[in-house]
C-alpha positions as a printed Julia matrix, in Angstrom:
548×3 Matrix{Float64}:
   6.13    6.3   -14.45
   2.68    7.81  -13.97
   0.73    6.94  -10.9
  -2.23    4.59  -11.27
  -5.5     6.16  -10.29
  -5.98    6.31   -6.56
  -2.61    4.76   -5.73
  -1.72    7.46   -3.21
   0.58    6.23   -0.47
   0.99    8.13    2.74
   4.72    7.55    2.79
   7.09    8.13   -0.07
  10.62    6.74   -0.01
  12.14    9.34   -2.31
  11.66   13.06   -1.66
   9.76   14.83   -4.45
  10.23   18.47   -5.31
   9.14   20.76   -2.5
   5.81   22.43   -3.22
   6.1    26.18   -2.72
   2.57   26.55   -1.43
   0.58   24.33    0.88
  -2.55   25.04    2.82
  -3.02   23.64    6.29
  -4.79   20.31    5.98
  -7.49   19.33    8.42
  -8.63   15.78    9.14
  -8.35   13.49    6.16
  -8.5     9.8     5.46
  -5.38    8.12    4.09
  -6.84    8.13    0.62
  -4.43    5.98   -1.29
  -4.29    2.92    0.9
  -7.89    2.1     0.17
  -7.23    1.57   -3.5
  -3.5     1.0    -3.57
  -3.71   -2.56   -2.43
  -4.65   -5.31   -4.82
  -6.06   -7.26   -1.89
  -8.87   -4.75   -1.76
  -9.39   -4.82   -5.49
  -9.64   -8.59   -5.24
 -12.44   -8.33   -2.77
 -14.56   -6.23   -5.05
 -13.48   -2.62   -4.78
 -14.33   -1.07   -8.12
 -13.49    2.57   -8.74
 -16.5     4.46   -9.9
 -18.91    1.65   -9.05
 -22.27    2.55   -7.62
 -24.27    0.56   -5.09
 -24.99   -3.01   -6.12
 -28.65   -3.53   -7.06
 -28.99   -6.47   -4.68
 -27.79   -4.57   -1.63
 -30.28   -4.56    1.28
 -31.79   -1.18    2.1
 -29.51    0.77    4.45
 -30.31    0.78    8.17
 -28.85    3.37   10.54
 -26.03    1.74   12.49
 -27.18    3.16   15.81
 -30.73    1.81   15.47
 -32.02   -1.17   17.44
 -32.12   -3.13   14.18
 -28.31   -3.27   14.01
 -26.13   -5.35   16.36
 -23.93   -3.66   18.93
 -20.93   -4.74   16.88
 -21.0    -5.2    13.12
 -18.28   -7.66   12.11
 -16.92   -9.54    9.12
 -19.26  -12.22    7.79
 -22.49  -10.33    8.41
 -24.84   -9.36    5.58
 -27.62   -6.84    6.14
 -28.83   -3.32    5.61
 -26.58   -2.35    8.49
 -23.59   -3.37    6.36
 -25.04   -1.44    3.41
 -25.15    1.66    5.62
 -21.62    0.99    6.85
 -20.28    0.68    3.3
 -22.02    3.9     2.27
 -20.46    5.73    5.22
 -17.01    4.32    4.45
 -17.37    5.34    0.82
 -18.22    8.86    1.96
 -14.73    8.83    3.46
 -13.15    7.55    0.26
 -13.12    3.76    0.61
 -14.41    3.04   -2.91
 -16.26   -0.11   -1.85
 -18.9    -1.93   -3.87
 -22.04   -1.46   -1.76
 -23.49   -4.95   -1.59
 -24.42   -5.31    2.08
 -21.8    -8.05    2.51
 -19.12   -7.51    5.18
 -16.23   -9.14    3.37
 -12.46   -8.68    3.43
 -12.56   -5.38    1.51
 -15.01   -3.88    3.98
 -12.93   -5.2     6.87
  -9.83   -3.53    5.49
 -11.68   -0.26    4.91
 -12.98   -0.32    8.49
  -9.47   -0.84    9.85
  -8.08    1.98    7.72
 -10.83    4.31    8.87
 -10.22    3.37   12.48
  -6.5     4.01   12.13
  -7.14    7.36   10.47
  -9.47    8.52   13.23
  -7.56    7.2    16.26
 -10.0     4.4    17.07
  -8.78    0.97   18.19
  -7.98   -0.86   14.95
  -9.89   -4.09   15.46
 -12.1    -4.16   12.35
 -15.22   -4.35   14.55
 -17.8    -1.61   14.09
 -18.85   -0.95   17.65
 -20.25    2.18   19.34
 -17.05    4.24   19.01
 -16.63    3.53   15.29
 -20.32    4.11   14.6
 -20.28    7.43   16.42
 -17.16    8.59   14.58
 -18.55    7.56   11.18
 -21.62    9.71   11.68
 -19.7    12.57   13.27
 -17.41   12.82   10.25
 -20.03   11.75    7.76
 -20.31   12.77    4.13
 -22.21   11.83    1.01
 -19.66   12.05   -1.79
 -20.3    10.03   -4.96
 -17.97    7.08   -5.49
 -14.63    8.27   -6.97
 -13.88    7.8   -10.67
 -10.44    7.72  -12.27
  -9.85   11.14  -13.8
  -8.24    9.55  -16.85
 -11.18    7.26  -17.59
 -13.7     7.9   -20.35
 -16.27    8.61  -17.64
 -14.59   11.93  -16.82
 -14.53   14.98  -19.12
 -11.28   16.07  -20.73
 -11.48   19.27  -18.66
 -13.14   19.2   -15.25
 -14.21   22.7   -14.3
 -15.96   24.58  -11.52
 -19.63   23.63  -11.31
 -19.03   19.95  -12.13
 -20.42   17.3    -9.79
 -19.97   13.57   -9.44
 -17.39   10.86   -8.9
 -14.74   12.6   -11.02
 -14.87   15.54   -8.64
 -14.73   13.19   -5.64
 -11.52   11.72   -7.05
 -10.14   15.19   -7.75
 -10.82   16.34   -4.2
  -9.23   13.24   -2.72
  -6.1    13.74   -4.8
  -5.91   17.4    -3.76
  -6.19   16.37   -0.11
  -3.31   13.99   -0.67
  -1.27   16.94   -1.88
  -2.06   18.84    1.31
  -5.14   20.95    0.58
  -8.02   21.24    3.04
 -11.27   20.29    1.32
 -14.59   18.63    1.99
 -14.88   15.53   -0.2
 -18.42   16.06   -1.45
 -18.15   15.55   -5.22
 -19.08   19.19   -5.84
 -16.54   21.38   -7.7
 -17.16   24.63   -5.86
 -15.08   27.7    -5.14
 -12.95   25.96   -2.53
 -12.01   23.16   -4.89
 -11.29   25.67   -7.67
  -9.0    27.63   -5.36
  -7.13   24.45   -4.4
  -6.78   23.45   -8.07
  -5.29   26.83   -8.98
  -2.91   26.67   -6.03
  -1.86   23.14   -7.02
  -1.3    24.2   -10.62
   0.8    27.17   -9.55
   2.88   24.97   -7.24
   3.58   22.53  -10.1
   4.43   25.09  -12.78
   1.13   24.7   -14.64
  -1.22   27.34  -15.99
  -3.32   28.29  -12.97
  -6.69   28.38  -14.76
  -8.6    26.14  -12.34
  -9.43   23.68  -15.12
  -8.38   20.09  -14.54
  -7.12   18.98  -17.93
  -4.53   16.48  -19.12
  -1.47   18.13  -17.56
  -3.13   18.77  -14.22
  -4.44   15.2   -14.06
  -0.98   13.89  -14.8
   0.56   16.02  -12.05
  -2.11   14.94   -9.55
  -1.31   11.27  -10.12
   2.44   11.67  -10.58
   4.6    10.33   -7.71
   7.73    8.3    -7.18
   5.7     5.19   -6.39
   4.89    2.57   -8.99
   2.29   -0.2    -8.82
   2.99   -3.79   -8.03
   3.01   -6.07  -11.06
   3.47   -9.36   -9.21
  -0.2   -10.38   -9.1
  -1.68  -13.32  -10.97
  -4.93  -12.19  -12.62
  -6.41  -15.64  -12.01
  -5.81  -15.57   -8.27
  -8.19  -14.42   -5.55
  -6.13  -11.23   -5.35
  -7.83   -9.89   -8.5
 -11.53   -9.4    -9.31
 -13.26  -11.93  -11.54
 -13.83   -9.24  -14.15
 -11.29   -6.43  -14.52
 -12.9    -3.47  -16.25
 -12.24    0.11  -17.28
 -11.9     2.49  -14.34
 -10.14    0.05  -12.02
  -6.56    0.51  -10.9
  -3.77   -1.17   -8.96
  -1.48   -4.15   -9.25
  -3.98   -6.35  -11.1
  -4.3    -3.74  -13.85
  -0.52   -3.32  -13.97
  -0.15   -7.08  -14.47
  -2.84   -6.97  -17.17
  -0.92   -4.25  -18.99
   2.32   -6.22  -18.74
   0.63   -9.31  -20.15
  -0.92   -7.32  -23.0
   2.5    -5.92  -23.84
   3.76   -9.48  -23.96
   1.1   -10.12  -26.6
   2.27   -7.29  -28.82
   0.63   -4.21  -27.31
   2.6    -1.12  -26.32
   1.02    0.18  -23.12
   2.47    2.21  -20.29
   2.37   -0.09  -17.27
   0.83    2.45  -14.9
  -1.82    0.32  -13.19
  -4.69    2.48  -14.49
  -7.34    0.88  -16.72
  -8.06    3.78  -19.05
  -9.13    4.09  -22.69
  -5.81    2.86  -24.13
  -5.86   -0.28  -21.99
  -9.5    -0.81  -22.95
  -8.61   -0.6   -26.65
  -5.71   -3.01  -26.15
  -7.94   -5.5   -24.35
 -10.53   -5.39  -27.13
  -7.84   -5.81  -29.79
  -6.41   -8.8   -27.96
  -9.85  -10.35  -27.52
 -10.64   -9.95  -31.22
  -7.3   -11.49  -32.21
  -7.94  -14.4   -29.82
 -11.45  -15.15  -31.07
 -13.07  -13.87  -27.87
 -15.99  -11.5   -27.4
 -14.42   -8.05  -27.67
 -16.26   -6.47  -24.73
 -13.21   -5.0   -23.0
 -13.91   -6.95  -19.81
 -11.06   -9.15  -18.61
 -12.87  -12.22  -17.34
 -11.82  -15.88  -17.0
 -11.57  -16.57  -20.73
  -9.53  -13.47  -21.48
  -7.25  -14.17  -18.51
  -6.67  -17.74  -19.69
  -5.8   -16.48  -23.17
  -3.4   -13.88  -21.76
  -1.5   -16.54  -19.83
  -1.38  -19.04  -22.69
   1.98  -19.74  -24.33
   3.94  -17.47  -22.02
   7.5   -18.61  -21.45
   9.03  -18.58  -18.01
   5.84  -19.2   -16.12
   3.9   -16.09  -16.95
   6.3   -13.26  -16.25
   4.53  -10.82  -13.98
   1.68  -13.26  -13.4
   3.24  -15.28  -10.57
   0.81  -17.59   -8.76
  -0.21  -16.38   -5.31
   2.28  -17.61   -2.66
   1.43  -20.65   -0.54
   3.11  -21.53    2.73
   5.58  -24.34    2.02
   4.47  -26.25    5.12
   0.8   -26.28    4.11
  -0.97  -29.34    2.76
  -1.19  -27.58   -0.61
   2.56  -27.94   -1.17
   4.33  -31.24   -1.89
   6.7   -32.76    0.64
   9.52  -31.85   -1.72
   9.4   -28.84   -4.04
  11.7   -29.54   -6.97
  12.84  -28.14  -10.28
  10.19  -28.18  -13.0
   7.28  -27.32  -10.75
   5.25  -24.13  -11.14
   2.88  -23.09   -8.37
   2.27  -20.75   -5.47
   4.6   -22.97   -3.46
   7.41  -21.96   -5.79
   6.39  -18.3    -5.54
   6.76  -18.59   -1.77
  10.05  -20.42   -2.12
  11.51  -17.73   -4.37
  10.34  -15.01   -2.0
  12.03  -16.75    0.92
  15.23  -17.29   -1.04
  15.28  -13.62   -1.95
  15.13  -12.76    1.72
  18.38  -14.68    2.0
  19.93  -12.71   -0.86
  19.12  -14.8    -3.93
  17.71  -11.91   -6.05
  15.42  -14.17   -8.1
  12.56  -13.13  -10.33
   9.49  -14.23   -8.37
   7.51  -15.92  -11.13
   6.41  -19.17   -9.46
   8.47  -21.21  -11.92
  11.15  -23.53  -10.45
  13.8   -23.22  -13.14
  17.6   -23.52  -13.2
  18.2   -20.2   -11.42
  15.88  -21.16   -8.57
  17.56  -24.56   -8.39
  20.96  -22.87   -8.15
  19.68  -20.54   -5.42
  18.29  -23.49   -3.46
  21.63  -25.3    -3.66
  23.52  -22.19   -2.56
  21.17  -21.8     0.38
  21.52  -25.45    1.35
  25.31  -25.22    1.23
  25.27  -22.07    3.34
  23.08  -23.73    5.97
  25.02  -26.99    6.06
  22.2   -29.02    4.51
  22.37  -31.76    1.93
  22.91  -29.94   -1.38
  20.42  -31.67   -3.66
  18.26  -28.77   -4.89
  15.18  -30.42   -3.4
  13.19  -28.31   -0.97
  12.16  -30.87    1.61
  11.32  -30.55    5.33
  14.82  -29.56    6.46
  15.26  -26.89    3.78
  11.77  -25.55    4.43
  12.51  -25.33    8.15
  15.76  -23.48    7.48
  14.05  -21.08    5.09
  11.39  -20.19    7.63
  13.72  -20.4    10.6
  15.36  -17.09    9.73
  12.13  -15.29    8.91
   9.81  -16.17   11.78
   9.21  -13.24   14.13
  10.29  -13.84   17.73
   7.65  -15.69   19.73
   7.82  -13.02   22.42
   9.36   -9.55   22.58
  12.9    -9.36   23.93
  13.04   -8.14   27.52
  13.44   -4.44   28.16
  13.05   -1.76   25.54
  14.41    1.6    24.54
  16.4     2.73   21.57
  19.28    0.23   21.98
  16.92   -2.74   21.6
  15.14   -1.06   18.69
  18.35   -0.73   16.69
  19.32   -4.35   17.37
  16.0    -5.62   16.04
  15.89   -3.24   13.06
  19.48   -3.92   11.98
  18.8    -7.66   11.93
  16.18   -7.07    9.21
  18.51   -5.35    6.72
  18.27   -7.11    3.37
  14.65   -8.19    3.75
  13.05   -7.81    0.33
   9.66   -6.22   -0.25
   6.98   -8.81   -0.96
   8.9   -11.59    0.79
   7.3   -13.69    3.5
   9.43  -11.93    6.09
   8.48   -8.44    4.95
   4.82   -9.36    4.74
   4.94  -10.59    8.34
   5.55   -7.02    9.53
   1.9    -6.22    8.94
   0.94   -8.42   11.88
   1.96   -5.58   14.18
  -0.81   -3.34   12.83
  -3.39   -6.0    11.98
  -2.64   -6.19    8.25
  -2.17   -9.35    6.19
  -1.12   -7.7     2.93
   1.84   -8.08    0.64
   4.31   -5.27    1.2
   4.42   -4.96   -2.59
   1.0    -3.33   -2.42
   1.27   -0.49    0.09
   3.72    1.93    1.68
   4.96    0.04    4.73
   7.77    2.1     6.28
   5.7     2.97    9.37
   4.46   -0.62    9.55
   8.1    -1.73    9.8
   8.74    0.72   12.65
   5.58   -0.55   14.37
   6.8    -4.13   14.03
  10.2    -3.24   15.49
   8.52   -1.47   18.41
   6.38   -4.52   19.02
   9.35   -6.88   19.05
  11.2    -4.77   21.61
   8.21   -3.94   23.76
   9.65   -0.41   23.96
   6.36    1.26   23.06
   2.79    0.06   22.7
   2.17    2.5    19.85
   1.44    1.05   16.39
   0.44    3.0    13.3
   0.8     2.82    9.53
   0.96    6.62    9.38
   4.19    8.58    9.76
   2.06   11.51   10.91
   0.73    9.4    13.76
   4.21    8.7    15.11
   5.13   12.36   14.98
   1.86   13.46   16.58
   2.21   11.06   19.52
   5.87   11.95   20.04
   5.06   15.65   20.1
   2.33   14.96   22.64
   4.64   12.79   24.76
   2.38    9.74   24.56
   3.24    6.01   24.47
   6.76    6.57   25.88
   7.55    8.66   22.8
   9.04   12.14   22.76
  10.8    14.46   20.31
  14.54   14.77   20.87
  17.13   17.24   19.57
  19.99   15.0    20.65
  19.51   11.96   18.39
  21.15    8.66   19.29
  21.35    5.29   17.53
  18.05    3.51   18.03
  15.92    6.63   17.91
  13.15    6.86   15.32
  13.5     9.46   12.57
  10.59   10.83   10.53
  11.01   12.65    7.21
   8.67   15.22    5.67
   9.79   15.32    2.06
   7.54   18.31    1.32
   8.9    20.36    4.2
   6.88   22.35    6.69
   7.21   19.67    9.4
   3.43   19.15    9.41
   3.75   15.56    8.12
   0.38   15.75    6.4
   1.25   16.3     2.75
   1.23   12.64    1.76
   4.99   12.42    1.17
   6.43   11.2     4.46
   8.83    8.46    5.48
  10.18    6.95    8.7
  13.07    4.76    9.84
  15.4     3.84   12.7
  18.55    5.85   13.42
  21.69    3.76   12.99
  24.63    6.18   13.33
  25.06    9.91   13.87
  28.07   11.91   12.73
  28.83   15.61   12.66
  25.45   16.64   13.95
  23.79   16.84   10.52
  24.68   13.54    8.85
  23.31   10.19    9.92
  22.5     6.71    8.67
  19.27    4.84    9.11
  17.64    1.44    8.82
  14.47    1.94    6.77
  11.69   -0.25    5.47
   9.96    0.45    2.15
  13.13    1.98    0.78
  15.11    1.44   -2.41
  17.9    -1.09   -2.63
  21.22    0.81   -2.8
  22.55   -1.9    -5.11
  19.5    -1.97   -7.35
  16.64   -4.43   -7.31
  13.51   -4.63   -5.21
  12.72   -2.25   -2.37
  13.06   -3.58    1.14
  14.84   -2.92    4.46
  18.17   -1.22    3.83
  20.67    1.2     5.35
  20.47    4.76    4.01
  22.58    7.9     4.43
  20.54   11.0     5.32
  21.13   14.54    6.55
  19.3    17.26    8.43
  20.48   20.04    6.12
  18.74   18.72    3.02
  15.56   20.03    1.39
  13.34   17.83    3.54
  12.46   18.25    7.23
  13.37   15.74    9.93
  12.0    14.95   13.39
  13.85   12.6    15.76
  11.72   10.53   18.13
  13.05    9.03   21.36
  11.5     5.87   22.78
  11.99    6.11   26.53
């Protein structure tokens, strides 16, 4: 499946083909996370969008007019300036002068990428770093959108070039992201084309665009377009899980789209055709009326449009969740049941299969088997997925393996998996970003073995090589050590295709098994935390990290 625009994860579970040529990357932001997550799209991130007309005039962050710390909830020209600076580093924010959840997430990602304390507060250190690494690139535009030419060539300027440069950086090339297709960008394009078996002409046409976006990752399609996780109006140029859900729903209405999470010309045409057939204004914008029509008369609760999950113990959920209900409470219930091995479709619809899974769970836990999810069943469901209230005493690799092994079977997107983000300050669904390093951070937090936390595989390797945070590189791996994979080879861990897990067993010196998050289910089904067999003599490179 083709990659949706901008969905560039820093970790990749499956090793792609090794690229024969790779330049040495310098500093770069983790480009894909900014746009990979539907949570950010929901908060107003629009690819290719320019500054909002109502945004206050920008004010330099270090001036006396801006507070010492700029934080979520503020609205001012200081926030306008902040958003412009973040966009220069690839955030893709709508510049409106409002410090909302999207801006908060972008701040945290920037802080993580530049080794600043990830607190989401824009204080002196973050301000200084933003200006020190500043840029003025136009907002990125999906290369496959109608806003970009069929062939992007040297001399071009604008958001299409910004997007091109960001994608090239993801593939390991050292570039300034300035939106200007100069000689350096042309050289990187030709090198990329050569490495991927394309004609090395320096022109970014259909095949090169496809190769730039092509990865093993696929977008989430579990988002309800009507929820707060998606923008009020979904339009051409946007990408991510909300667009993937839109494409799935359109296919359910008779269209034949590739569900790639990228709102390009074909999706636009399909939207307009659907609107015309439904008696709506055929403007190609997916607003409230179009969303309502898409969800009308869909059997099984809307397929990929599951309502956003709601904690079963909240006041929004009934005392007893029972068959026949459809809501975010049921979405949460199904996610929790899947953590316990139910393998349900998470559609928010409490049907016979969910009822059967509830009864199986109740029988397993010694509860009254009535299929009704009341207080006792809710408690049991959450009882096995609540992180420890405090880290176990001690630390080291033995404790790490114990904690990691206990998570095997946790399904991506479940309440348990989503709780891992707490270790790195994220509150996102694991269906929407590459979370293997987040899982390792969570395990480290539970054991207290190391204070280091990072969503980047490269960060773990860098700190281990430097001997920081009780981390070190070892050539004598033992169960409980951390193992990092560089699928592209070169052991630089900067190419955008990295992975990380916990060592489980070692045999014969070159073969080993691991416990990994964000990895495929060996038996089929959703990704999650599973045991994998790996080796050091494969095409990828491996670094073992000891936690002392």
